[in-house]
Coordinates of N, CA and C in Angstrom, one line a residue:
X1 N 122.6 113.3 47.8 CA 123.4 114.4 48.3 C 122.7 115.0 49.5
X2 N 123.4 115.2 50.6 CA 122.8 115.8 51.8 C 122.6 117.3 51.6
X3 N 121.5 117.8 52.1 CA 121.1 119.2 52.1 C 121.3 119.8 53.5
X4 N 121.8 119.0 54.4 CA 121.9 119.6 55.8 C 123.0 120.6 55.9
X5 N 122.8 121.6 56.8 CA 123.6 122.7 57.0 C 124.9 122.3 57.6
X6 N 126.1 122.7 57.2 CA 127.3 122.3 57.9 C 127.4 123.1 59.2
X7 N 128.1 122.5 60.2 CA 128.2 123.1 61.5 C 128.7 124.6 61.4
X8 N 129.7 124.8 60.6 CA 130.2 126.2 60.5 C 129.2 127.2 59.9
X9 N 128.5 126.8 58.9 CA 127.5 127.7 58.3 C 126.3 127.9 59.3
X10 N 126.0 126.8 60.1 CA 125.0 126.9 61.1 C 125.3 127.8 62.2
X11 N 126.6 127.9 62.6 CA 127.1 128.8 63.6 C 127.1 130.2 63.1
X12 N 127.5 130.5 61.9 CA 127.5 131.8 61.3 C 126.0 132.2 61.3
X13 N 125.1 131.4 60.9 CA 123.7 131.8 60.9 C 123.1 132.2 62.3
X14 N 123.4 131.4 63.2 CA 123.1 131.7 64.6 C 123.7 133.1 65.1
X15 N 125.0 133.3 64.8 CA 125.6 134.6 65.1 C 124.9 135.8 64.5
X16 N 124.6 135.6 63.2 CA 123.9 136.7 62.5 C 122.6 136.9 63.1
X17 N 121.8 135.9 63.5 CA 120.5 136.0 64.0 C 120.5 136.7 65.4
X18 N 121.4 136.3 66.2 CA 121.6 136.9 67.5 C 122.1 138.3 67.5
X19 N 123.0 138.6 66.6 CA 123.5 140.0 66.4 C 122.4 140.9 65.9
X20 N 121.6 140.4 65.0 CA 120.4 141.3 64.6 C 119.5 141.5 65.7
X21 N 119.2 140.6 66.5 CA 118.3 140.8 67.7 C 118.9 141.9 68.6
X22 N 120.2 141.8 68.9 CA 120.8 142.7 69.8 C 121.0 144.1 69.1
X23 N 121.4 144.2 67.9 CA 121.5 145.5 67.3 C 120.1 146.2 67.2
X24 N 119.1 145.3 67.0 CA 117.7 146.0 66.9 C 117.3 146.4 68.3
X25 N 117.6 145.7 69.3 CA 117.1 145.9 70.7 C 117.8 147.1 71.2
X26 N 119.1 147.2 71.1 CA 119.9 148.3 71.8 C 120.8 149.1 70.9
X27 N 120.7 148.9 69.6 CA 121.5 149.7 68.7 C 122.9 149.1 68.4
X28 N 123.3 149.4 67.2 CA 124.6 148.8 66.6 C 125.8 149.3 67.5
X29 N 125.8 150.6 67.8 CA 126.9 151.2 68.5 C 127.0 150.7 69.9
X30 N 125.9 150.5 70.6 CA 125.9 150.1 72.0 C 126.0 148.6 72.2
X31 N 126.1 147.8 71.1 CA 126.2 146.3 71.3 C 127.7 145.9 71.1
X32 N 128.3 145.2 72.0 CA 129.7 144.7 71.8 C 129.7 143.2 71.4
X33 N 130.8 142.9 70.9 CA 131.1 141.6 70.5 C 131.0 140.6 71.7
X34 N 131.4 141.1 72.8 CA 131.3 140.3 74.0 C 129.8 139.9 74.3
X35 N 128.9 140.9 74.2 CA 127.5 140.7 74.4 C 126.9 139.7 73.4
X36 N 127.3 139.8 72.2 CA 126.9 138.8 71.2 C 127.4 137.4 71.6
X37 N 128.6 137.3 72.0 CA 129.1 136.0 72.4 C 128.4 135.4 73.6
X38 N 128.1 136.3 74.5 CA 127.5 135.8 75.8 C 126.1 135.3 75.4
X39 N 125.4 136.1 74.6 CA 124.0 135.6 74.3 C 124.1 134.3 73.5
X40 N 125.0 134.1 72.7 CA 125.2 132.9 72.0 C 125.7 131.7 72.9
X41 N 126.3 132.1 74.0 CA 126.8 131.1 74.9 C 128.2 130.5 74.4
X42 N 129.0 131.3 73.7 CA 130.2 130.9 73.2 C 131.4 131.9 73.7
X43 N 132.6 131.6 73.5 CA 133.7 132.5 73.9 C 133.8 133.5 72.8
X44 N 134.5 134.6 73.2 CA 134.7 135.7 72.2 C 135.7 135.1 71.1
X45 N 136.6 134.3 71.5 CA 137.5 133.6 70.5 C 136.7 132.8 69.5
X46 N 135.7 132.2 70.0 CA 134.9 131.4 69.0 C 134.2 132.3 68.1
X47 N 133.7 133.4 68.6 CA 133.0 134.4 67.7 C 134.0 134.9 66.6
X48 N 135.2 135.2 67.1 CA 136.3 135.8 66.2 C 136.6 134.8 65.0
X49 N 136.3 133.5 65.2 CA 136.6 132.5 64.2 C 135.8 132.7 63.0
X50 N 134.6 133.2 63.3 CA 133.6 133.5 62.2 C 133.6 135.0 61.7
X51 N 133.7 135.9 62.7 CA 133.6 137.3 62.4 C 134.6 138.1 63.2
X52 N 135.4 138.8 62.6 CA 136.5 139.6 63.3 C 136.0 140.9 64.0
X53 N 135.0 141.5 63.3 CA 134.5 142.8 63.8 C 133.0 142.8 63.7
X54 N 132.4 143.9 64.3 CA 130.9 144.1 64.2 C 130.6 144.4 62.7
X55 N 131.4 145.1 62.0 CA 131.2 145.5 60.6 C 131.2 144.1 59.8
X56 N 132.0 143.2 60.1 CA 131.9 141.9 59.4 C 130.6 141.2 59.6
X57 N 130.1 141.3 60.8 CA 128.8 140.7 61.2 C 127.6 141.4 60.3
X58 N 127.7 142.7 60.3 CA 126.7 143.5 59.6 C 126.7 143.2 58.1
X59 N 128.0 143.0 57.6 CA 128.1 142.6 56.2 C 127.4 141.2 56.0
X60 N 127.6 140.3 56.9 CA 127.1 138.9 56.8 C 125.4 139.1 56.9
X61 N 125.0 140.0 57.7 CA 123.6 140.2 57.9 C 122.9 140.6 56.5
X62 N 123.6 141.6 55.9 CA 123.2 142.2 54.6 C 123.2 141.1 53.5
X63 N 124.3 140.4 53.5 CA 124.5 139.4 52.5 C 123.5 138.3 52.6
X64 N 123.1 137.9 53.8 CA 122.1 136.8 54.0 C 120.7 137.4 53.8
X65 N 120.4 138.5 54.3 CA 119.0 138.9 54.4 C 118.6 139.7 53.1
X66 N 119.6 140.2 52.3 CA 119.2 140.9 51.1 C 119.2 140.0 49.9
X67 N 119.3 138.7 50.0 CA 119.2 137.8 49.0 C 118.0 137.9 48.1
X68 N 116.8 138.2 48.6 CA 115.7 138.4 47.7 C 115.8 139.6 46.7
X69 N 116.5 140.7 47.3 CA 116.7 141.8 46.5 C 117.7 141.5 45.3
X70 N 118.7 140.7 45.6 CA 119.7 140.4 44.6 C 119.1 139.5 43.6
X71 N 118.2 138.6 44.0 CA 117.5 137.7 43.0 C 116.6 138.5 42.1
X72 N 115.9 139.5 42.7 CA 115.0 140.4 41.9 C 115.8 141.2 40.9
X73 N 117.0 141.7 41.4 CA 117.9 142.5 40.5 C 118.3 141.6 39.3
X74 N 118.8 140.5 39.6 CA 119.3 139.5 38.6 C 118.2 139.2 37.6
X75 N 117.0 139.0 38.0 CA 115.8 138.7 37.1 C 115.6 140.0 36.3
X76 N 115.5 141.1 36.9 CA 115.2 142.4 36.1 C 116.2 142.8 35.1
X77 N 117.5 142.4 35.3 CA 118.5 142.7 34.4 C 118.4 141.9 33.2
X78 N 117.7 140.8 33.2 CA 117.5 140.0 32.0 C 116.2 140.3 31.2
X79 N 115.5 141.4 31.7 CA 114.2 141.6 31.1 C 114.3 143.0 30.2
X80 N 113.5 143.1 29.2 CA 113.3 144.3 28.6 C 112.2 145.1 29.3
X81 N 112.5 146.4 29.6 CA 111.5 147.2 30.4 C 110.2 147.3 29.8
X82 N 109.1 147.2 30.5 CA 107.8 147.4 30.1 C 107.0 147.6 31.4
X83 N 105.8 148.1 31.3 CA 105.0 148.3 32.5 C 104.8 146.9 33.2
X84 N 104.6 145.9 32.5 CA 104.4 144.6 33.2 C 105.6 144.1 33.9
X85 N 106.8 144.4 33.4 CA 108.1 144.1 34.1 C 108.2 144.9 35.2
X86 N 108.0 146.2 35.1 CA 108.0 147.2 36.2 C 107.1 146.7 37.3
X87 N 105.9 146.3 37.1 CA 105.1 145.9 38.3 C 105.5 144.6 38.8
X88 N 106.1 143.6 38.0 CA 106.6 142.4 38.6 C 107.8 142.6 39.4
X89 N 108.6 143.6 39.0 CA 109.8 144.0 39.9 C 109.3 144.5 41.3
X90 N 108.3 145.3 41.3 CA 107.7 145.8 42.5 C 107.1 144.6 43.4
X91 N 106.4 143.8 42.7 CA 105.8 142.6 43.4 C 106.9 141.8 44.1
X92 N 107.9 141.4 43.3 CA 109.0 140.6 43.8 C 109.7 141.3 45.0
X93 N 110.0 142.6 44.8 CA 110.6 143.3 45.9 C 109.8 143.3 47.1
X94 N 108.5 143.5 47.1 CA 107.6 143.6 48.2 C 107.6 142.2 48.9
X95 N 107.5 141.1 48.1 CA 107.5 139.8 48.6 C 108.8 139.5 49.4
X96 N 109.9 139.9 48.8 CA 111.2 139.6 49.4 C 111.3 140.4 50.7
X97 N 110.9 141.6 50.8 CA 111.0 142.4 51.9 C 110.0 141.9 53.0
X98 N 109.0 141.3 52.7 CA 108.0 140.7 53.6 C 108.7 139.7 54.5
X99 N 109.6 139.0 53.8 CA 110.4 137.9 54.4 C 111.6 138.4 55.3
X100 N 111.9 139.7 55.1 CA 113.1 140.3 55.6 C 112.9 141.5 56.4
X101 N 111.7 141.6 57.1 CA 111.3 142.7 57.9 C 112.4 143.1 58.9
X102 N 113.0 142.1 59.6 CA 114.0 142.5 60.6 C 115.2 143.3 60.0
X103 N 115.5 143.0 58.7 CA 116.6 143.8 58.0 C 116.2 145.3 57.9
X104 N 114.9 145.5 57.5 CA 114.5 146.9 57.4 C 114.5 147.6 58.7
X105 N 114.0 146.9 59.7 CA 114.0 147.5 61.0 C 115.4 147.9 61.5
X106 N 116.3 146.9 61.3 CA 117.7 147.1 61.7 C 118.3 148.4 61.0
X107 N 118.1 148.5 59.7 CA 118.6 149.7 59.0 C 118.0 151.0 59.4
X108 N 116.7 150.9 59.6 CA 116.0 152.2 60.0 C 116.5 152.6 61.4
X109 N 116.6 151.6 62.3 CA 116.9 152.0 63.7 C 118.5 152.3 63.9
X110 N 119.3 151.9 62.9 CA 120.7 152.2 63.1 C 121.3 153.0 62.0
X111 N 120.5 153.9 61.4 CA 120.8 154.7 60.2 C 122.2 155.5 60.5
X112 N 122.2 156.3 61.6 CA 123.4 157.1 61.8 C 124.8 156.3 61.7
X113 N 124.8 155.1 62.4 CA 126.0 154.2 62.4 C 126.3 153.5 61.1
X114 N 125.2 153.3 60.4 CA 125.4 152.5 59.2 C 125.4 153.3 57.9
X115 N 125.1 154.5 57.9 CA 124.9 155.3 56.7 C 126.2 155.3 55.8
X116 N 127.4 155.4 56.3 CA 128.6 155.3 55.5 C 129.4 154.1 55.7
X117 N 128.9 153.1 56.4 CA 129.6 151.8 56.6 C 129.6 151.0 55.3
X118 N 130.5 150.1 55.0 CA 130.5 149.3 53.8 C 129.2 148.6 53.6
X119 N 128.6 148.0 54.7 CA 127.3 147.3 54.6 C 126.2 148.2 54.2
X120 N 126.2 149.5 54.8 CA 125.2 150.4 54.6 C 125.3 150.9 53.1
X121 N 126.4 151.1 52.6 CA 126.6 151.5 51.2 C 126.2 150.5 50.2
X122 N 126.5 149.2 50.6 CA 126.1 148.1 49.8 C 124.6 148.0 49.6
X123 N 123.9 148.2 50.8 CA 122.4 148.1 50.7 C 121.8 149.3 49.9
X124 N 122.4 150.5 50.1 CA 122.0 151.7 49.3 C 122.1 151.4 47.9
X125 N 123.3 150.8 47.4 CA 123.5 150.4 46.1 C 122.5 149.4 45.5
X126 N 122.1 148.5 46.4 CA 121.0 147.6 45.9 C 119.7 148.4 45.7
X127 N 119.3 149.2 46.6 CA 118.2 150.0 46.4 C 118.2 150.9 45.1
X128 N 119.4 151.4 44.9 CA 119.5 152.3 43.7 C 119.3 151.4 42.4
X129 N 119.9 150.3 42.5 CA 119.8 149.3 41.3 C 118.4 148.9 41.1
X130 N 117.6 148.7 42.2 CA 116.2 148.3 42.1 C 115.4 149.5 41.5
X131 N 115.7 150.7 41.9 CA 115.0 151.9 41.4 C 115.2 152.0 39.9
X132 N 116.5 151.9 39.5 CA 116.8 152.0 38.1 C 116.0 150.9 37.2
X133 N 115.8 149.7 37.7 CA 115.2 148.7 37.0 C 113.6 149.1 36.9
X134 N 113.1 149.6 38.0 CA 111.7 149.9 38.0 C 111.4 151.1 37.1
X135 N 112.2 152.1 37.0 CA 111.9 153.3 36.1 C 112.4 153.0 34.7
X136 N 113.3 152.1 34.5 CA 113.9 151.8 33.2 C 114.7 152.9 32.6
X137 N 115.2 152.7 31.4 CA 116.2 153.6 30.8 C 115.4 154.9 30.3
X138 N 116.2 156.0 30.3 CA 115.6 157.3 29.8 C 114.5 157.9 30.6
X139 N 114.6 157.6 31.9 CA 113.5 158.0 32.8 C 113.7 159.5 33.1
X140 N 112.6 160.3 33.2 CA 112.7 161.6 33.7 C 112.9 161.7 35.3
X141 N 113.2 162.9 35.8 CA 113.5 163.0 37.2 C 112.2 162.6 38.0
X142 N 111.1 163.0 37.5 CA 109.8 162.6 38.1 C 109.5 161.1 38.2
X143 N 109.9 160.4 37.1 CA 109.7 159.0 37.1 C 110.8 158.3 37.9
X144 N 112.0 158.8 38.0 CA 113.0 158.3 38.9 C 112.5 158.4 40.4
X145 N 111.9 159.5 40.7 CA 111.4 159.8 42.0 C 110.2 158.8 42.3
X146 N 109.3 158.6 41.3 CA 108.2 157.7 41.6 C 108.7 156.3 41.8
X147 N 109.8 155.8 41.0 CA 110.3 154.5 41.3 C 110.9 154.4 42.7
X148 N 111.6 155.4 43.1 CA 112.1 155.4 44.6 C 111.0 155.3 45.6
X149 N 110.0 156.2 45.3 CA 108.8 156.2 46.2 C 108.1 154.8 46.3
X150 N 108.1 154.2 45.2 CA 107.4 152.8 45.1 C 108.1 151.9 46.0
X151 N 109.4 151.9 45.9 CA 110.2 151.0 46.8 C 110.1 151.3 48.3
X152 N 110.3 152.6 48.5 CA 110.3 153.0 49.9 C 108.9 153.0 50.6
X153 N 107.9 152.9 49.8 CA 106.5 152.7 50.4 C 106.5 151.3 51.0
X154 N 107.1 150.4 50.5 CA 107.3 149.0 51.1 C 107.9 149.1 52.4
X155 N 109.1 149.7 52.4 CA 109.8 149.9 53.7 C 109.0 150.6 54.7
X156 N 108.3 151.7 54.3 CA 107.5 152.6 55.2 C 106.4 151.8 55.8
X157 N 105.8 150.9 55.0 CA 104.7 150.2 55.5 C 105.1 149.3 56.7
X158 N 106.3 148.7 56.6 CA 106.6 147.9 57.7 C 107.1 148.7 58.9
X159 N 107.6 149.9 58.7 CA 107.9 150.8 59.7 C 106.6 151.1 60.5
X160 N 105.6 151.5 59.8 CA 104.3 151.8 60.4 C 103.7 150.6 61.2
X161 N 103.9 149.4 60.7 CA 103.5 148.3 61.4 C 104.3 148.1 62.7
X162 N 105.5 148.4 62.7 CA 106.3 148.3 63.9 C 105.7 149.3 65.0
X163 N 105.4 150.5 64.5 CA 104.8 151.5 65.4 C 103.5 151.0 66.0
X164 N 102.7 150.5 65.1 CA 101.4 149.9 65.6 C 101.6 148.8 66.6
X165 N 102.5 147.9 66.4 CA 102.8 146.9 67.4 C 103.3 147.4 68.7
X166 N 104.1 148.4 68.7 CA 104.6 148.9 69.9 C 103.5 149.7 70.6
X167 N 102.6 150.4 69.9 CA 101.5 151.1 70.6 C 100.6 150.1 71.2
X168 N 100.3 149.0 70.5 CA 99.4 148.0 71.1 C 100.0 147.3 72.4
X169 N 101.3 147.1 72.3 CA 102.0 146.5 73.5 C 102.1 147.4 74.6
X170 N 102.1 148.7 74.4 CA 102.0 149.7 75.4 C 100.7 150.0 76.0
X171 N 99.6 149.3 75.4 CA 98.3 149.5 75.9 C 97.8 151.0 76.0
X172 N 98.1 151.7 74.9 CA 97.7 153.0 74.8 C 96.2 153.2 74.7
X173 N 95.6 154.2 75.3 CA 94.1 154.4 75.2 C 93.7 154.6 73.8
X174 N 92.5 154.3 73.6 CA 91.9 154.4 72.2 C 91.2 155.7 71.9
X175 N 91.2 156.6 73.0 CA 90.5 157.8 72.9 C 91.3 158.9 72.1
X176 N 92.5 158.7 72.0 CA 93.3 159.7 71.2 C 93.2 159.7 69.7
X177 N 92.5 158.8 69.2 CA 92.4 158.8 67.7 C 91.6 157.7 67.3
X178 N 91.5 157.6 65.9 CA 90.6 156.5 65.3 C 91.5 155.7 64.4
X179 N 92.8 155.8 64.5 CA 93.7 155.0 63.6 C 93.5 153.6 63.8
X180 N 93.5 152.8 62.7 CA 93.3 151.4 62.7 C 94.7 150.7 62.9
X181 N 94.9 149.9 63.9 CA 96.2 149.2 64.1 C 96.3 148.1 63.1
X182 N 97.4 148.2 62.3 CA 97.6 147.3 61.1 C 98.1 145.9 61.6
X183 N 97.7 144.9 60.8 CA 98.3 143.6 61.0 C 99.4 143.4 59.9
X184 N 100.1 142.3 60.0 CA 101.1 142.0 58.9 C 100.5 142.0 57.6
X185 N 99.3 141.3 57.5 CA 98.6 141.2 56.3 C 98.2 142.6 55.7
X186 N 97.7 143.4 56.7 CA 97.4 144.8 56.2 C 98.6 145.5 55.7
X187 N 99.8 145.4 56.4 CA 101.0 146.1 55.9 C 101.4 145.5 54.5
X188 N 101.3 144.2 54.3 CA 101.8 143.6 53.0 C 100.9 144.1 51.9
X189 N 99.6 144.1 52.2 CA 98.6 144.5 51.1 C 98.7 146.0 50.8
X190 N 98.8 146.8 51.9 CA 99.0 148.2 51.7 C 100.2 148.6 51.0
X191 N 101.3 148.0 51.4 CA 102.6 148.2 50.7 C 102.6 148.0 49.3
X192 N 102.0 146.9 48.9 CA 102.0 146.5 47.5 C 101.0 147.5 46.7
X193 N 99.9 147.9 47.3 CA 98.9 148.7 46.7 C 99.5 150.0 46.3
X194 N 100.2 150.7 47.4 CA 100.7 152.0 47.2 C 101.9 152.0 46.4
X195 N 102.8 150.9 46.5 CA 103.9 150.8 45.6 C 103.5 150.8 44.1
X196 N 102.5 149.9 43.8 CA 102.1 149.8 42.4 C 101.4 151.1 42.0
X197 N 100.6 151.8 42.8 CA 100.1 153.0 42.4 C 101.2 154.0 42.0
X198 N 102.3 154.1 42.7 CA 103.4 155.0 42.4 C 104.0 154.6 41.1
X199 N 104.3 153.3 41.0 CA 104.9 152.7 39.9 C 104.1 152.9 38.6
X200 N 102.8 152.9 38.7 CA 101.9 153.0 37.5 C 101.9 154.4 36.8
X201 N 102.4 155.3 37.6 CA 102.5 156.7 37.1 C 103.8 156.9 36.3
X202 N 104.6 155.9 36.2 CA 105.9 156.1 35.4 C 105.4 155.9 33.9
X203 N 105.8 156.8 33.1 CA 105.3 156.9 31.8 C 106.1 155.9 31.0
X204 N 105.3 155.1 30.2 CA 106.1 154.3 29.2 C 106.8 155.1 28.2
X205 N 107.9 154.6 27.7 CA 108.7 155.4 26.8 C 108.7 154.7 25.4
X206 N 108.7 155.5 24.4 CA 108.7 154.9 23.0 C 110.1 154.5 22.6
X207 N 110.2 153.3 22.0 CA 111.4 152.8 21.5 C 112.3 152.1 22.6
X208 N 111.7 151.9 23.8 CA 112.5 151.2 24.9 C 112.3 149.8 24.7

């Protein structure tokens, strides 16, 4: 059985990749379907065959790039909550987001436009489902907050990495401070360390 990608699915993947580039470079609202088609080297009609609107493209981006979150949620829903399951959820989430850094940047840089969009609401729902699995049933407000902080510390680490990369490319002088510019490995390790530290403070519950 062939595992090669069909021409249609290959074109959809290219559209998603190029749209993500443009949305990240100049913003969702400032990017037109014409610009996406031009960068792809196709007609606008050819683009319409796969995606009718920019919202459709964003939905495709989320569905494609949020796959690791969906897989982690599906795994977590089959488990009985325990500190070990909690930590494994955090590890799986961090690993999945490491492979999906462009998605995090895209959402961060286009928050106003995406906050109430269908795709934005779907991503928000995924994060809420992840947090519920991390803190487990019967959690206190503090534990729900710790679970949310654990997950967002992963997102924040990659946001800081982006800032470090931009500072380095701008050749800023080193005299202004002693901050250490992070590498991707630093960001991954730091994200997981801080996420697990937050998660570890979630109190195990009796009878769960």
